[in-house]
Short mmCIF file of C-alpha atoms (C1' of nucleotides) in Angstrom, two decimals:
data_model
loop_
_atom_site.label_atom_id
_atom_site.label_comp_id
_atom_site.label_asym_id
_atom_site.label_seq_id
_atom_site.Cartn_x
_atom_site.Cartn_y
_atom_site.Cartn_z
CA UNK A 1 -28.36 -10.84 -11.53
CA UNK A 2 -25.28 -12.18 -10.20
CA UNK A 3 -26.15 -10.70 -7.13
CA UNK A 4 -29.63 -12.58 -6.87
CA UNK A 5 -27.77 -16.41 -5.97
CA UNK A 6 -25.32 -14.68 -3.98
CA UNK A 7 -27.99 -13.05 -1.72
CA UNK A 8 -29.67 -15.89 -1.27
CA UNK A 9 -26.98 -18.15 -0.25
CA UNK A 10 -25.87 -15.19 2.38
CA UNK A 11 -28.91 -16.19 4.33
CA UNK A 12 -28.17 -19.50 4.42
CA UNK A 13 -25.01 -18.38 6.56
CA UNK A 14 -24.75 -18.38 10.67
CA UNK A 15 -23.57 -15.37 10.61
CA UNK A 16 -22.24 -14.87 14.56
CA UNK A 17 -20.83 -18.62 14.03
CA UNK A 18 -18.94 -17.86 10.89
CA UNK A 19 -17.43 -14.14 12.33
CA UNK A 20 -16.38 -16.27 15.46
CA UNK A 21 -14.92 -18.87 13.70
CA UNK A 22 -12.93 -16.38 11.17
CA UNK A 23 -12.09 -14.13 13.97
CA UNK A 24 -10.81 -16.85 16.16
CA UNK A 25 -8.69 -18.77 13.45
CA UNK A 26 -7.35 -15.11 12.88
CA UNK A 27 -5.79 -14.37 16.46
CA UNK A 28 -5.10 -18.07 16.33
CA UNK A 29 -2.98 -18.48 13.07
CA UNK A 30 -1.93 -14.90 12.31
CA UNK A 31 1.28 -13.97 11.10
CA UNK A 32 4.01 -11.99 13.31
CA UNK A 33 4.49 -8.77 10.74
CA UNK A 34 6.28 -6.06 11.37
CA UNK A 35 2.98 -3.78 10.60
CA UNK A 36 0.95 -5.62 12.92
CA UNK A 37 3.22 -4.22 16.22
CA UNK A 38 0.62 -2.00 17.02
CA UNK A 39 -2.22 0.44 14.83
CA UNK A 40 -0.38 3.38 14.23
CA UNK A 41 -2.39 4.76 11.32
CA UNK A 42 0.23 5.96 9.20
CA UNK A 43 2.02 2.29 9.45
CA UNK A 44 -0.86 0.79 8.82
CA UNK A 45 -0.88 3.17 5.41
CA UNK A 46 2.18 2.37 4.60
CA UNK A 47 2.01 -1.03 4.94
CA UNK A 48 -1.36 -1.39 3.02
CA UNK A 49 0.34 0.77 -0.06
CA UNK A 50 3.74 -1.74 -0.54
CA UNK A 51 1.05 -4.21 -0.12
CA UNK A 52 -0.97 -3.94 -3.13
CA UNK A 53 -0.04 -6.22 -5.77
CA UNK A 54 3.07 -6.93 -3.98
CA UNK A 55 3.71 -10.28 -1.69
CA UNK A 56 4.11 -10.19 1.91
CA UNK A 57 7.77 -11.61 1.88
CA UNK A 58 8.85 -8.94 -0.50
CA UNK A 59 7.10 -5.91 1.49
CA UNK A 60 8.96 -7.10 5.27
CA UNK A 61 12.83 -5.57 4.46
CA UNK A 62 11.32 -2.67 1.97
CA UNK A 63 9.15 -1.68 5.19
CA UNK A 64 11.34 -1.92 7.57
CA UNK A 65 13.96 0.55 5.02
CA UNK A 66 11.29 3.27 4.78
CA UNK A 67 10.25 3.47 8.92
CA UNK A 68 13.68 3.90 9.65
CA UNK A 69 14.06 6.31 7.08
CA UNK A 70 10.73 8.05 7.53
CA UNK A 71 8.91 7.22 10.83
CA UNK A 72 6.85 9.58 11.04
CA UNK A 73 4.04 11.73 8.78
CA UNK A 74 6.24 14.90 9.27
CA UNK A 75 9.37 12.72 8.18
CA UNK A 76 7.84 11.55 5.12
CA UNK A 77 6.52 14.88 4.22
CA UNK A 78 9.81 16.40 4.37
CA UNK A 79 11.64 14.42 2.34
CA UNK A 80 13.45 14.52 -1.03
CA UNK A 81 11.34 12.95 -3.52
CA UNK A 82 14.59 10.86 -4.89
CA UNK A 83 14.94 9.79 -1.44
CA UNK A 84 11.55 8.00 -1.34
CA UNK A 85 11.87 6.41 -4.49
CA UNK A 86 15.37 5.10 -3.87
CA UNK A 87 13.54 3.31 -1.00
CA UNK A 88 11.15 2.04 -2.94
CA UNK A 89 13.54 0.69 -5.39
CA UNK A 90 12.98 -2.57 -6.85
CA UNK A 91 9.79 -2.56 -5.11
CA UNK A 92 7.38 -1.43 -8.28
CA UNK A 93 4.78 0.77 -9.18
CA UNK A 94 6.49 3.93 -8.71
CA UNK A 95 3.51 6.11 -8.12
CA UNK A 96 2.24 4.30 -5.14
CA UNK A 97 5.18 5.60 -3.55
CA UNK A 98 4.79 9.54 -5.45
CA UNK A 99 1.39 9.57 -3.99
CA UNK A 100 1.92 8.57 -0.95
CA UNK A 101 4.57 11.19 -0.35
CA UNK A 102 1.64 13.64 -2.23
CA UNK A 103 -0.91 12.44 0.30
CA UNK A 104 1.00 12.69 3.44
CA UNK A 105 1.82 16.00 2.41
CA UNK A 106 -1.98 16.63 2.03
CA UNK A 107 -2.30 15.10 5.52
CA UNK A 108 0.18 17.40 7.39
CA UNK A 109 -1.11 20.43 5.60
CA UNK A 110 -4.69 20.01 5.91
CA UNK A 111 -5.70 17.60 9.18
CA UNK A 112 -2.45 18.61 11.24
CA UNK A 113 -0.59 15.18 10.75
CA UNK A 114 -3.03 13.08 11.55
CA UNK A 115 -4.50 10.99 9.40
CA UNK A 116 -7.92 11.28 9.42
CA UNK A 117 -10.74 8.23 9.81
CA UNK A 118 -13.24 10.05 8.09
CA UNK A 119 -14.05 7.92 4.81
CA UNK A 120 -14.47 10.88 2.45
CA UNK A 121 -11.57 12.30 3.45
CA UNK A 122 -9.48 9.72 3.41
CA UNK A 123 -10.77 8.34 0.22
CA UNK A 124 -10.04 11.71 -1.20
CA UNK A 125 -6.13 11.11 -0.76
CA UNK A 126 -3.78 10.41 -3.60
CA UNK A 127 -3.24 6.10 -3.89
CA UNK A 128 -5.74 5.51 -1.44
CA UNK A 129 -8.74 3.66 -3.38
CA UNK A 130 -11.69 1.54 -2.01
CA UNK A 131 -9.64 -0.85 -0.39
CA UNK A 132 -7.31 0.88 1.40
CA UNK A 133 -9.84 2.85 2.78
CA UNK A 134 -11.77 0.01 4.00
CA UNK A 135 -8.23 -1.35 5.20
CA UNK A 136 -7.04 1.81 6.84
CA UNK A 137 -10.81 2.60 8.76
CA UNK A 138 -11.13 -0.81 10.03
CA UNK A 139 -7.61 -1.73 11.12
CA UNK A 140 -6.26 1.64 12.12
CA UNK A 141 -9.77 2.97 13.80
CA UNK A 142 -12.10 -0.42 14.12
CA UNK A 143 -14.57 1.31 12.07
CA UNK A 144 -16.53 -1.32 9.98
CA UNK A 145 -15.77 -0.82 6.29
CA UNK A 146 -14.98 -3.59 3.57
CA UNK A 147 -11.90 -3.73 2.68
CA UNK A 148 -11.85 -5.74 -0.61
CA UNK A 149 -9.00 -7.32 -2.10
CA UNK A 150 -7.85 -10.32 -4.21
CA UNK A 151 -8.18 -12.88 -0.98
CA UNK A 152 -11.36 -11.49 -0.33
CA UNK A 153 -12.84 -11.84 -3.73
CA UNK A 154 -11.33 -14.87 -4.01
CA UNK A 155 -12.85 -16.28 -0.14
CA UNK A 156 -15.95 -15.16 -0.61
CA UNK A 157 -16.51 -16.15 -4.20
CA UNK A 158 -16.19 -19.75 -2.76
CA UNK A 159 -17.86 -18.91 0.23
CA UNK A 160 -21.19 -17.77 -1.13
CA UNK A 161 -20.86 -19.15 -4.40
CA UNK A 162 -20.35 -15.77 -6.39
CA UNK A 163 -19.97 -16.11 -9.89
CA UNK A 164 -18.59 -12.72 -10.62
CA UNK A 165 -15.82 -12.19 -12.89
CA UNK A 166 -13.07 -10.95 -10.36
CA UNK A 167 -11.11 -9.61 -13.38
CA UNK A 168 -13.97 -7.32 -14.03
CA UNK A 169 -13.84 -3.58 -12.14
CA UNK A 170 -17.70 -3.82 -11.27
CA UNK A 171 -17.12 -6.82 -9.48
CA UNK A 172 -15.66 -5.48 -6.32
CA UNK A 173 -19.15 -3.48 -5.39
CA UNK A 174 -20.93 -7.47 -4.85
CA UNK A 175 -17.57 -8.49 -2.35
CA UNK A 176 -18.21 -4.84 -0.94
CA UNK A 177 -22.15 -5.45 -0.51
CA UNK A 178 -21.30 -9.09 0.82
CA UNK A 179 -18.51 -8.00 4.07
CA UNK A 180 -21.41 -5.07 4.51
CA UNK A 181 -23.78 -7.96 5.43
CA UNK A 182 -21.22 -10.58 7.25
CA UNK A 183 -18.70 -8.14 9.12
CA UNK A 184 -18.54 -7.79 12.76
CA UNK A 185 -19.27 -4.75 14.35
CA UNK A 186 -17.24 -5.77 17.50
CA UNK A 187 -13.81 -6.35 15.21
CA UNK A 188 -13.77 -5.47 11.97
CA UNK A 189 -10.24 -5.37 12.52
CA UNK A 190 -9.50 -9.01 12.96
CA UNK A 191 -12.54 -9.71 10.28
CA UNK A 192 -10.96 -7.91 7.25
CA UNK A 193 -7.60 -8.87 8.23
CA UNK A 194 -9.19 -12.45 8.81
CA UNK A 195 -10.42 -12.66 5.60
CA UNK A 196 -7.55 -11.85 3.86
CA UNK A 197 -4.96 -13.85 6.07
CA UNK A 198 -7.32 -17.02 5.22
CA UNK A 199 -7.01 -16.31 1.21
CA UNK A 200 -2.73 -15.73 2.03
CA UNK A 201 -2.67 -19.41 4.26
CA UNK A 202 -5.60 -21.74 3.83
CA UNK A 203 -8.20 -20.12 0.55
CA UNK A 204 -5.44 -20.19 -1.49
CA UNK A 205 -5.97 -19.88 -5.74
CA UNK A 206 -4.15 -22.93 -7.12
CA UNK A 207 -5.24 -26.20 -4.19
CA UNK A 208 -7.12 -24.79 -1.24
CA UNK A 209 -6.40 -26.45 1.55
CA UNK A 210 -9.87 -26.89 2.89
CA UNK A 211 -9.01 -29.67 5.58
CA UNK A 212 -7.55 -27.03 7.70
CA UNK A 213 -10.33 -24.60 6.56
CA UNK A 214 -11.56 -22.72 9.95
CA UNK A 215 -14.96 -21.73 7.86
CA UNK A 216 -15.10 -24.75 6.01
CA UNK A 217 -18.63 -25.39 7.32
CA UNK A 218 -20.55 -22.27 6.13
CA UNK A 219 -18.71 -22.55 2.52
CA UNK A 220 -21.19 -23.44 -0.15
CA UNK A 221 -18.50 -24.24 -2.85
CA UNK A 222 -16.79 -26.74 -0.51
CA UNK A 223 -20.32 -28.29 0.57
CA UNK A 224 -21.14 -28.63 -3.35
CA UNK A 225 -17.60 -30.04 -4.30
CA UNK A 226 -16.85 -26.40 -6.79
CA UNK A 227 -14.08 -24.85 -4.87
CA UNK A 228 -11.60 -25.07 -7.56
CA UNK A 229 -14.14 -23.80 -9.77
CA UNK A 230 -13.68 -20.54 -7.97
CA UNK A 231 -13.15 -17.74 -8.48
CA UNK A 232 -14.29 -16.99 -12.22
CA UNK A 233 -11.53 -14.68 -13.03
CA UNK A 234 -10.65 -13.91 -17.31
CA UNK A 235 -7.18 -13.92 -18.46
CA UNK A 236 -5.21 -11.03 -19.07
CA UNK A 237 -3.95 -10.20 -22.10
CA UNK A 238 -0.35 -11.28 -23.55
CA UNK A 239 2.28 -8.38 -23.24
CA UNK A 240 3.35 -6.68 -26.22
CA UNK A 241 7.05 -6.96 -26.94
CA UNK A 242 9.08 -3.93 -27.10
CA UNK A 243 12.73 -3.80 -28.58
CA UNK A 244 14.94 -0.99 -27.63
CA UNK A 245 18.98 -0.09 -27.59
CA UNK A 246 19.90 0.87 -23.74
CA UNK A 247 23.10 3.20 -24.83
CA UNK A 248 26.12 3.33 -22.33
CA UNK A 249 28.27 6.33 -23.13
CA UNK A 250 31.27 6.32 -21.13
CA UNK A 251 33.64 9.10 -21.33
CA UNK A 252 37.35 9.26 -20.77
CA UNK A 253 37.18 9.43 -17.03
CA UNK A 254 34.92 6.63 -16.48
CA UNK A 255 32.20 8.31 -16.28
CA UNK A 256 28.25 7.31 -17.24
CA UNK A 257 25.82 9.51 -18.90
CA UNK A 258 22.54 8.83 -17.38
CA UNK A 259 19.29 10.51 -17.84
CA UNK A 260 15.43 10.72 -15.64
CA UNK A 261 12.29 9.83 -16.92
CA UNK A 262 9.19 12.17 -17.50
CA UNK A 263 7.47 12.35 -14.42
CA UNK A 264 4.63 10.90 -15.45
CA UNK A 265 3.91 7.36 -17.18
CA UNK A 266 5.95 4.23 -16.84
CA UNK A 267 8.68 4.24 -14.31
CA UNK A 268 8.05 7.97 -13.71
CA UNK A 269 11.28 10.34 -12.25
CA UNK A 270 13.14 6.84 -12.31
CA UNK A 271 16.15 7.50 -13.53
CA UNK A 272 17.60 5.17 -16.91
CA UNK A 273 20.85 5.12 -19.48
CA UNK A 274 19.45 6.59 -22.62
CA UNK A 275 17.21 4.60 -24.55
CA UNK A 276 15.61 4.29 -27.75
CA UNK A 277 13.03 2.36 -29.90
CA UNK A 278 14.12 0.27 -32.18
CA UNK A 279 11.41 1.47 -34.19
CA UNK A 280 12.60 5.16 -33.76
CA UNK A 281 16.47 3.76 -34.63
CA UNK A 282 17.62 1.46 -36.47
CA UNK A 283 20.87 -0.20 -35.80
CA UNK A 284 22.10 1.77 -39.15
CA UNK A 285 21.70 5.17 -37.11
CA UNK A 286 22.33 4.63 -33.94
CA UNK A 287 25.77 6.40 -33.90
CA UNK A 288 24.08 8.99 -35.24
CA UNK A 289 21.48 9.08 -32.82
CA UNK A 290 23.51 8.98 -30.15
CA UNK A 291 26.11 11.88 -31.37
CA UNK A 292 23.53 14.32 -32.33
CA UNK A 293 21.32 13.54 -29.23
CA UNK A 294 23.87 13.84 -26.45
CA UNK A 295 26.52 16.43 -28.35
CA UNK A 296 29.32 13.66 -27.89
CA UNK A 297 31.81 12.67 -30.23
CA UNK A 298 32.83 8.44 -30.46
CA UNK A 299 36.06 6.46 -30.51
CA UNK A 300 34.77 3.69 -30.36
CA UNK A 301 31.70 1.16 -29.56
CA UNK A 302 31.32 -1.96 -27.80
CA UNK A 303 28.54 -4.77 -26.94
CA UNK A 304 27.12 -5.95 -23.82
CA UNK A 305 24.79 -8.77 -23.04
CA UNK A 306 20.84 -8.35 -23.83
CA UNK A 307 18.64 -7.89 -21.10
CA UNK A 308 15.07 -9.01 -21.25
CA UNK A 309 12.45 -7.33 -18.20
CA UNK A 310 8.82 -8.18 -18.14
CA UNK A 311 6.49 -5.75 -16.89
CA UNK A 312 3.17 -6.41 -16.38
CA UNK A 313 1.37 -5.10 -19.53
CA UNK A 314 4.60 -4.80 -21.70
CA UNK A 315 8.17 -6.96 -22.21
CA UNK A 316 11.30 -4.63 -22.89
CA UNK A 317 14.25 -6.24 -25.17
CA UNK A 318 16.95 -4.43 -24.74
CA UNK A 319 19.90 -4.23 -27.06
CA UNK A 320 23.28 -2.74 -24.89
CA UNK A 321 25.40 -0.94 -26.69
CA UNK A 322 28.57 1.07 -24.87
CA UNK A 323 29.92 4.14 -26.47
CA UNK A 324 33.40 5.45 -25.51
CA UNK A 325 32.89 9.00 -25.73
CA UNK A 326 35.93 11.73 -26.38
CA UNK A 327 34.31 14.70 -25.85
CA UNK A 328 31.33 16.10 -24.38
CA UNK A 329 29.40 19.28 -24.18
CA UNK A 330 26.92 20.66 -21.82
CA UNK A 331 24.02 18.36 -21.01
CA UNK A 332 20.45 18.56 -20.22
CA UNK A 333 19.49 19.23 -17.22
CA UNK A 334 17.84 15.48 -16.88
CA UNK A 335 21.03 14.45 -17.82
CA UNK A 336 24.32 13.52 -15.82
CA UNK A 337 27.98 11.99 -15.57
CA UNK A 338 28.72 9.68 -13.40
CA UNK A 339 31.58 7.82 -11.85
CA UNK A 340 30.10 4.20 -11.31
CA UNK A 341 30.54 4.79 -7.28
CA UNK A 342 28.19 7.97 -7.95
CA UNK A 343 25.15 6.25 -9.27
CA UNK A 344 24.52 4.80 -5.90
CA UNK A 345 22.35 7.41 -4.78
CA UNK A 346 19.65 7.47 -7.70
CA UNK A 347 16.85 5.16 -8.02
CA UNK A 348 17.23 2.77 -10.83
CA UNK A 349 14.10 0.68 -12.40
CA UNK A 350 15.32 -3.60 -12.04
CA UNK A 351 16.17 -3.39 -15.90
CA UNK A 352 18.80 -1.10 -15.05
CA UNK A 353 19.50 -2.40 -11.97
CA UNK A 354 20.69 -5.33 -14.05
CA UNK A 355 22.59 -3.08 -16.70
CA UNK A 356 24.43 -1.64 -14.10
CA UNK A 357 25.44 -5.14 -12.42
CA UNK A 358 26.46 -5.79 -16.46
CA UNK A 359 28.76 -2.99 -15.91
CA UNK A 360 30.29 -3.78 -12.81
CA UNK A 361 31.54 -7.14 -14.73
CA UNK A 362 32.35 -5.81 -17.63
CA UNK A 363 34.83 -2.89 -16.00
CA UNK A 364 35.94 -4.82 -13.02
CA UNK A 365 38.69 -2.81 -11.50
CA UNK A 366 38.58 -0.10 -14.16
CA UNK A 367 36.23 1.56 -11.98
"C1'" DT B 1 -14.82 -0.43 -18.57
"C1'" DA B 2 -10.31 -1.41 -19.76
"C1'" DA B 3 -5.67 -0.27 -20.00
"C1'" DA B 4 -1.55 1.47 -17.70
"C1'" DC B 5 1.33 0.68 -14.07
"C1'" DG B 6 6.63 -3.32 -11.58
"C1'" DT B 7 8.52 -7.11 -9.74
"C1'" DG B 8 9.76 -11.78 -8.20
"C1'" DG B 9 8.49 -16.46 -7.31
"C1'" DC B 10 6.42 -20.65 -8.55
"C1'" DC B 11 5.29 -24.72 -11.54
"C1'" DT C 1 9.84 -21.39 -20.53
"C1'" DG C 2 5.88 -18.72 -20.12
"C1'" DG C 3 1.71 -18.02 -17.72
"C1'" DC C 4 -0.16 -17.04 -13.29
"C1'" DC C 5 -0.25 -14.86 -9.14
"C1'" DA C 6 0.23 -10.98 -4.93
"C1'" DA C 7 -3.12 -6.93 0.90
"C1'" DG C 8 -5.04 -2.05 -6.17
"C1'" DT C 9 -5.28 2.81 -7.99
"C1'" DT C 10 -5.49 6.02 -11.65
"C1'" DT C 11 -7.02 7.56 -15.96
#
DNA sequence: TAAACGTGGCC
DNA sequence: TGGCCAAGTTT
């Protein structure tokens, strides 16, 4: 259907012009980044995993952290899980970095540290979908795979005039089936990469900057005057607020009761001051909540400034309270005290991030 | 297929 | 301010 127009209006393309043209802007225009140094395959992994939903400028210092931290397979397979994540703190999407840990594991144990350029194989690694296949194979090992992303959807929706819904999951199989038919053989490298650095630079989604468009010439949107038409791409839906009381309980050292996540679902092994629903406790039973939950006993309570975090699918409200605690039993084994100079080594979600810089005001030389 | 899964920057 | 966007994958 969709695919019909779009296969016509590939034919219409010089192919060999428009790969040299791409390929030459590319080597021309392309950003110095630390992951482009050289092709080390499990660089290029990494890189292509902080990548994903995630801007360029925000991935350069979070890379540079984890190679010095874990510059090798081996290192990364070795370490402490807590490790990882406070590396990837503040970065997002937790799991990519669990998985990647999982898969690298999977690499040293299985295709002795090297990771392997075999598309089933690799594919068959935790976090690495169709695109970072396609990324990995072609930049890492020159082998010509797609390697579709948002810039590429986006480029070659304009390109070819594809009227796919981008939003939609079966879209990516008509990108896929286009590179298949306009990707050089001799580079695939510098034509994925192209691709994607000309949707980052020039194809850009709000006002493309077609002037300065290398491939400007075999566009169809441009030559019919639609480029801001495209892509076709359906809004997401609103997030859902949720309102919640973030609890401090602080006992008669100075010290913070914080507790880690399930390790599964949002923010997964993160580690958080307790926390509760608002529709699980009301403001009525909090105390009570809080005594029975953590075996403390109160002298007295406090309030601390609200802190509102939007995720992508949800928006958390959260209500601080602070607890001065008297006495304390044994705890959980999720569950710790902390001086304020201890919680340095655990990896704290932003909202807490922000609690904790809350904190640091609110105590000032206290602690 | 659609929802879950983070965060920061921009207008 | 709130919506949109960024080199996606898993369930």
């Amino acid at each position: 259907m969709e695919d019909s127009k779009f296969t016509q209006n590939i034919e219409e393309i010089n192919i060999e012009a428009f790969q040299t043209d791409l390929i030459n802007w590319f080597y021309q225009e392309k950003r110095n980044l630390p992951w482009r140094e050289n092709q080390d395959p499990y660089k290029v992994w990494v890189s292509e995993i902080m990548l994903q939903q995630t801007k360029v400028d925000t991935v350069i210092p979070y890379f540079e952290q984890f190679m010095k931290k874990f510059p090798t397979v081996e290192a990364l397979a070795s370490a402490d899980e807590q490790e990882v994540l406070k590396t990837w703190e503040g970065l997002g999407y937790y799991s990519r970095a669990r998985n990647l840990q999982s898969a690298v594991q999977e690499v040293v144990e299985t295709y002795e540290g090297k990771v392997p350029n075999d598309p089933k194989q690799l594919g068959d690694l935790k976090g690495v979908g169709p695109y970072t296949k396609g990324a990995i194979l072609s930049i890492a090992y020159g082998i010509p795979e797609p390697a579709v992303d948002g810039n590429v959807m986006r480029v070659l929706s304009r390109i070819l005039r594809i009227e796919a819904d981008i939003a939609k999951a079966g879209s990516r199989r008509i990108f896929e089936a286009a590179v298949r038919q306009l990707i050089s053989e001799d580079d695939p490298s510098a034509f994925n990469q192209g691709l994607m650095e000309l949707g980052a630079l020039v194809c850009t989604p709000k006002s493309p900057s077609c002037m300065l468009c290398p491939v400007q010439a075999h566009c169809k949107a441009f030559h019919d005057g639609v480029e801001t038409e495209l892509p076709i791409k359906t809004k997401a839906k609103k997030q859902k607020k949720q309102p919640y009381f973030a609890c401090v309980l602080v006992d008669q050292h100075n010290r913070f009761l914080i507790e880690q996540r399930p390790n599964e679902g949002l923010l997964a092994n993160m580690w958080q001051f307790p926390l509760v629903e608002k529709t699980d406790v009301d403001d009525d039973h909090l105390q009570a909540w809080v005594k029975e939950k953590y075996r403390v006993s109160l002298k007295g309570t406090d309030l601390l400034p609200k802190i509102k975090h939007v995720f992508s699918h949800i928006i958390w409200e959260l209500d601080v309270r602070l607890f001065y605690v008297e006495t304390t039993e044994e705890q959980a084994n999720n569950q710790q005290w902390l001086s304020f100079g201890e919680l340095a080594p655990y990896p704290f979600p932003v909202p807490f991030q922000k609690l904790i810089n809350q904190l640091a005001t609110h105590f000032e030389s206290e602690i």
